[in-house]
mmCIF file of C-alpha atoms in Angstrom:
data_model
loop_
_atom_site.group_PDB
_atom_site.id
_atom_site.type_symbol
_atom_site.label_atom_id
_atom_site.label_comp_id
_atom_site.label_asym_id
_atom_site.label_seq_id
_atom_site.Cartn_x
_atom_site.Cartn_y
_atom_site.Cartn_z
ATOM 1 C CA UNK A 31 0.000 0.000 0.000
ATOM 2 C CA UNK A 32 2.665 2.627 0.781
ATOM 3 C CA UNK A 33 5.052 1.210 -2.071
ATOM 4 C CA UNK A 34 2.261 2.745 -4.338
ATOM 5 C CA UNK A 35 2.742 6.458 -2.685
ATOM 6 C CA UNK A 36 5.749 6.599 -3.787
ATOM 7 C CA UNK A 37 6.169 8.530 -6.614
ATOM 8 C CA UNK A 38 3.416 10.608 -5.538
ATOM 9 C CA UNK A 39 5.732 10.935 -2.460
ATOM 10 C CA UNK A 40 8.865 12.077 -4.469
ATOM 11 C CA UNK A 41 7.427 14.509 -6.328
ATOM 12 C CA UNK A 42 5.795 16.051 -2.691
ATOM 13 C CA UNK A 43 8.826 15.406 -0.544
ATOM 14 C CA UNK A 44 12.155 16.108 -2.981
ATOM 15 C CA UNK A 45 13.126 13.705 -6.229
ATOM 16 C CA UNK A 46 16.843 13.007 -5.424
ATOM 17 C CA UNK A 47 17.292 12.452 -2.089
ATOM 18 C CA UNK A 48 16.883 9.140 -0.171
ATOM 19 C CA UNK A 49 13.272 8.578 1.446
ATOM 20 C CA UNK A 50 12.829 7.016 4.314
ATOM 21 C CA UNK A 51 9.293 5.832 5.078
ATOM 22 C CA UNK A 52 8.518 4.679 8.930
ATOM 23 C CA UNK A 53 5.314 3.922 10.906
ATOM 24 C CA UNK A 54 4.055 3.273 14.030
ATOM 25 C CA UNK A 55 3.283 -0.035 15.762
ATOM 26 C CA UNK A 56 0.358 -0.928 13.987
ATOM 27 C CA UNK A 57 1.155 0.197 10.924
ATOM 28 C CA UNK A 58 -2.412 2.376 10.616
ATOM 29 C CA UNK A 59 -0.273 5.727 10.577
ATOM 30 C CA UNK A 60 2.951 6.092 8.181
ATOM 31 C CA UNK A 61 5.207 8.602 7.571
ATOM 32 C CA UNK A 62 8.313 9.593 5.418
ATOM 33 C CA UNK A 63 11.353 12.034 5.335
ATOM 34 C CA UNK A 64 13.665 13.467 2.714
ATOM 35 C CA UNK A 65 16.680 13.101 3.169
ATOM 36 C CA UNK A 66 19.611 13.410 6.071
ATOM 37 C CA UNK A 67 18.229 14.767 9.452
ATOM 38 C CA UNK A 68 19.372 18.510 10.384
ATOM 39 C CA UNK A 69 20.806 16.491 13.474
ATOM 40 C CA UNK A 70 20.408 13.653 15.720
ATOM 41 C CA UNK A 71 20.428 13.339 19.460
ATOM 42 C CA UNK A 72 19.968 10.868 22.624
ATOM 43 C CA UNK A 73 17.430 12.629 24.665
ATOM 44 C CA UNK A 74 17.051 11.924 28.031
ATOM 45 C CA UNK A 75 14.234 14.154 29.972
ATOM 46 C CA UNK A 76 11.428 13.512 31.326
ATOM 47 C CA UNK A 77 9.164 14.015 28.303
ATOM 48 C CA UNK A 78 10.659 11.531 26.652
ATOM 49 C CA UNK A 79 11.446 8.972 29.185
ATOM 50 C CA UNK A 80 8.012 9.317 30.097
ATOM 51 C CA UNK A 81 6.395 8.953 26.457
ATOM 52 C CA UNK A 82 8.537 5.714 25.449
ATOM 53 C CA UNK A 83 9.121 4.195 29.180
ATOM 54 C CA UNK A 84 12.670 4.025 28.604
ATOM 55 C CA UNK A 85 15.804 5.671 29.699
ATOM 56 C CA UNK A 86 16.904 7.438 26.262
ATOM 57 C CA UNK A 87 15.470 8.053 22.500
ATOM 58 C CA UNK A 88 16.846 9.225 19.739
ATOM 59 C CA UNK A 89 15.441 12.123 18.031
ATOM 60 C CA UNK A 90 15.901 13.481 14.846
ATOM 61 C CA UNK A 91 15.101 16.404 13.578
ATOM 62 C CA UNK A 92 14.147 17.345 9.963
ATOM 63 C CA UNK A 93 12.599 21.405 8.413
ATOM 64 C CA UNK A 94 8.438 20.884 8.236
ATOM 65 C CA UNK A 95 9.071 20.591 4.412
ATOM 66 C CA UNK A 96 10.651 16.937 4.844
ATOM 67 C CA UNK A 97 8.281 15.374 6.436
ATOM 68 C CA UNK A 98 5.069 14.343 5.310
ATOM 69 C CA UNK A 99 2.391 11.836 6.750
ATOM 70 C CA UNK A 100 1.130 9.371 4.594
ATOM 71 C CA UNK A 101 -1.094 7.376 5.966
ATOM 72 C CA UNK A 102 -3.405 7.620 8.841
ATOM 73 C CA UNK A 103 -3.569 10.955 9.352
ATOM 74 C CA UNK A 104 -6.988 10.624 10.759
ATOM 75 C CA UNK A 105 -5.575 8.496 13.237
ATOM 76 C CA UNK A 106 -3.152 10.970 15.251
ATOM 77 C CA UNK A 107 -3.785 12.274 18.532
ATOM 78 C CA UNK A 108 -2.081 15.687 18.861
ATOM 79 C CA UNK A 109 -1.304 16.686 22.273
ATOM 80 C CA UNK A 110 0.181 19.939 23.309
ATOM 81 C CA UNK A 111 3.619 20.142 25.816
ATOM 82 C CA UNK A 112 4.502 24.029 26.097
ATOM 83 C CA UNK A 113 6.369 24.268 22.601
ATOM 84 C CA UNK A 114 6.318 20.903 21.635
ATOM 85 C CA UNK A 115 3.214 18.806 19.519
ATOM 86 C CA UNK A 116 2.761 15.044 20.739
ATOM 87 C CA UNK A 117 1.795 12.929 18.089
ATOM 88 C CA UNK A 118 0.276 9.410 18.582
ATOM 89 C CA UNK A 119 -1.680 6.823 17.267
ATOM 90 C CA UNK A 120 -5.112 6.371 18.388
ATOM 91 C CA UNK A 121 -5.084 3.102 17.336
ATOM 92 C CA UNK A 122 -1.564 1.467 19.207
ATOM 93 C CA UNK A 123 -0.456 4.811 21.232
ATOM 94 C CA UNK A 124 2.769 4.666 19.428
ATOM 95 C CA UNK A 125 4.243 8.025 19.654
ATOM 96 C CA UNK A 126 4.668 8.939 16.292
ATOM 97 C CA UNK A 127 6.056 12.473 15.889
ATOM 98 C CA UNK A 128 6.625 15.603 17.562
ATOM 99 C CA UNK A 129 6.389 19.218 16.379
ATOM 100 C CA UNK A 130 8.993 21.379 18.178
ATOM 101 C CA UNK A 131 7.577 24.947 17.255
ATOM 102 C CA UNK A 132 10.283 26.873 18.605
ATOM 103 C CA UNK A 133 12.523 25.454 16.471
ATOM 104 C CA UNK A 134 10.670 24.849 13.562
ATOM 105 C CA UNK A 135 11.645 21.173 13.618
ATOM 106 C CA UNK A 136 9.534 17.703 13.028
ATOM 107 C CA UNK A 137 11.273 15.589 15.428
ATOM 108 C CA UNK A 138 11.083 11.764 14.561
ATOM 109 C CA UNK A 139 12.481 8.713 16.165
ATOM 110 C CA UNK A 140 14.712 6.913 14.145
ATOM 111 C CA UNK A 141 14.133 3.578 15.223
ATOM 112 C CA UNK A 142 10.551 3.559 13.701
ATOM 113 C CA UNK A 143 12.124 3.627 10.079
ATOM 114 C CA UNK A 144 10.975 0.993 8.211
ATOM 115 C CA UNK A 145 15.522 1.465 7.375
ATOM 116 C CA UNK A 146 16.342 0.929 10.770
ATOM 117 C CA UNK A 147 14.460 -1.865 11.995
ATOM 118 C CA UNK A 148 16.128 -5.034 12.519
ATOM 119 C CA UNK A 149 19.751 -4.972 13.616
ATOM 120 C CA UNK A 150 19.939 -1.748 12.072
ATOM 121 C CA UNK A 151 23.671 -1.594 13.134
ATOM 122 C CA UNK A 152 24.750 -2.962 9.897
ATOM 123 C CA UNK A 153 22.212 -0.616 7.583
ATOM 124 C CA UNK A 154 23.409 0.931 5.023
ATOM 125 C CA UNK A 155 21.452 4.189 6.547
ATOM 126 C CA UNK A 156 23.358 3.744 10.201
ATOM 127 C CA UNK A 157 25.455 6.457 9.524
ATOM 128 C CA UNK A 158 22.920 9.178 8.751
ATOM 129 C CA UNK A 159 21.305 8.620 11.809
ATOM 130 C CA UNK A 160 24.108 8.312 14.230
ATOM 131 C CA UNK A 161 23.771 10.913 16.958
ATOM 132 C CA UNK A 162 25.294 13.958 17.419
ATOM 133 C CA UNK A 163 24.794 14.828 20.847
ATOM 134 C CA UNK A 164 22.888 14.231 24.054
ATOM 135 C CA UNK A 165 20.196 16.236 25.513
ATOM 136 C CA UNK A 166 20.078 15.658 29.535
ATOM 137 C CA UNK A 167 17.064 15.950 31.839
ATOM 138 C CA UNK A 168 16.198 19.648 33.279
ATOM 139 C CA UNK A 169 18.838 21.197 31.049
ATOM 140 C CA UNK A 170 16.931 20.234 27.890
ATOM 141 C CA UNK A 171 16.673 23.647 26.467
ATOM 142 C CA UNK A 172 19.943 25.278 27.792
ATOM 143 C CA UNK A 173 22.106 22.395 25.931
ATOM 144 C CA UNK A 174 20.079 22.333 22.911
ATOM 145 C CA UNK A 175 20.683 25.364 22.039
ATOM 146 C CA UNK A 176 24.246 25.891 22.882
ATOM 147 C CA UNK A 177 24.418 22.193 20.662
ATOM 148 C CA UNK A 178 22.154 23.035 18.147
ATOM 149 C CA UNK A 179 24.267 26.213 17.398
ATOM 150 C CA UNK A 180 27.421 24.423 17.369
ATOM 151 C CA UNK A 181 26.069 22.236 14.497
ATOM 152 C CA UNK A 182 25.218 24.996 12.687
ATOM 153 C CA UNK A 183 20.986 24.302 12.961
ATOM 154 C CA UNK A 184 20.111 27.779 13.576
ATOM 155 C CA UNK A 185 18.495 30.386 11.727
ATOM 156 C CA UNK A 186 16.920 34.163 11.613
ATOM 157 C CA UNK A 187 13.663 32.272 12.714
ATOM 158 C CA UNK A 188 15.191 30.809 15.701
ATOM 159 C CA UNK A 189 13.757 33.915 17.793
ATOM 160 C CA UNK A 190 14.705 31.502 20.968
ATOM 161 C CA UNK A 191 17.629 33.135 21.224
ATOM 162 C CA UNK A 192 17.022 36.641 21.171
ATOM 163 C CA UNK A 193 15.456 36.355 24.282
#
């Protein structure tokens, strides 16, 4: 069923970069992005560790433009935190996607690439999804923007850090 979206999907999302599809757990909602992330992290706080009951995630991050659901759309249960958009399935409560508005980032989790699953060690897309950096507990924002600078992520409409 996706297979068929593709071209459709190339012509939406970019026609020579790599496109990785993903989904959640019950394969009702799908997803793809263009391309390389921006960057990639291990996040650690409490939003996350709550969301996927585990100690770390990593996150990528990819411009609005790159990402595009679909399937399922229908399907997701948006949920606001502050600045950030929660996005799950209704179906499986997979958390699909975030929306980090202050950054103007769709943040997905690379281990939900259809790429990536599997001992994904040995994928031939490992290495654009290796992380970058780690973003710790209460210091979330502080870090990421000192590391998010660093790599070179930020723009004029980063208006974060005029503050």
């Amino acid at each position: 069923m996706f297979r068929k979206s593709i071209p459709t999907l190339c012509d939406v999302l970019g026609k020579s970069a790599a496109i990785y599809p993903g989904k959640c757990l019950c394969g009702r909602v799908q997803f793809a992005v263009e391309g390389t992330p921006d960057w990639v992290a291990v996040e650690h706080s409490h939003f996350y560790r709550r969301s996927h009951a585990c100690m770390n995630i990593a996150v990528a991050g990819y411009k609005p433009q790159k990402f595009v659901v679909t399937e399922g759309e229908g399907l997701l249960h948006r949920k606001p935190f502050d600045t950030i958009y929660k996005h799950t399935c209704k179906a499986c409560g997979t958390h699909v996607y975030d929306d980090w508005l202050s950054y103007h980032k769709k943040v997905i989790f690379p281990p939900q690439l259809d790429s990536m699953g599997g001992n994904h060690k040995y994928s031939a897309d490992w290495e654009a999804f290796h992380p970058q950096f780690h973003i710790h507990y209460n210091s979330a924002v502080c870090l990421f923007l000192l590391l998010y600078a660093t790599y070179g992520g930020l723009t004029s409409e980063d208006d974060r850090l005029q503050r």
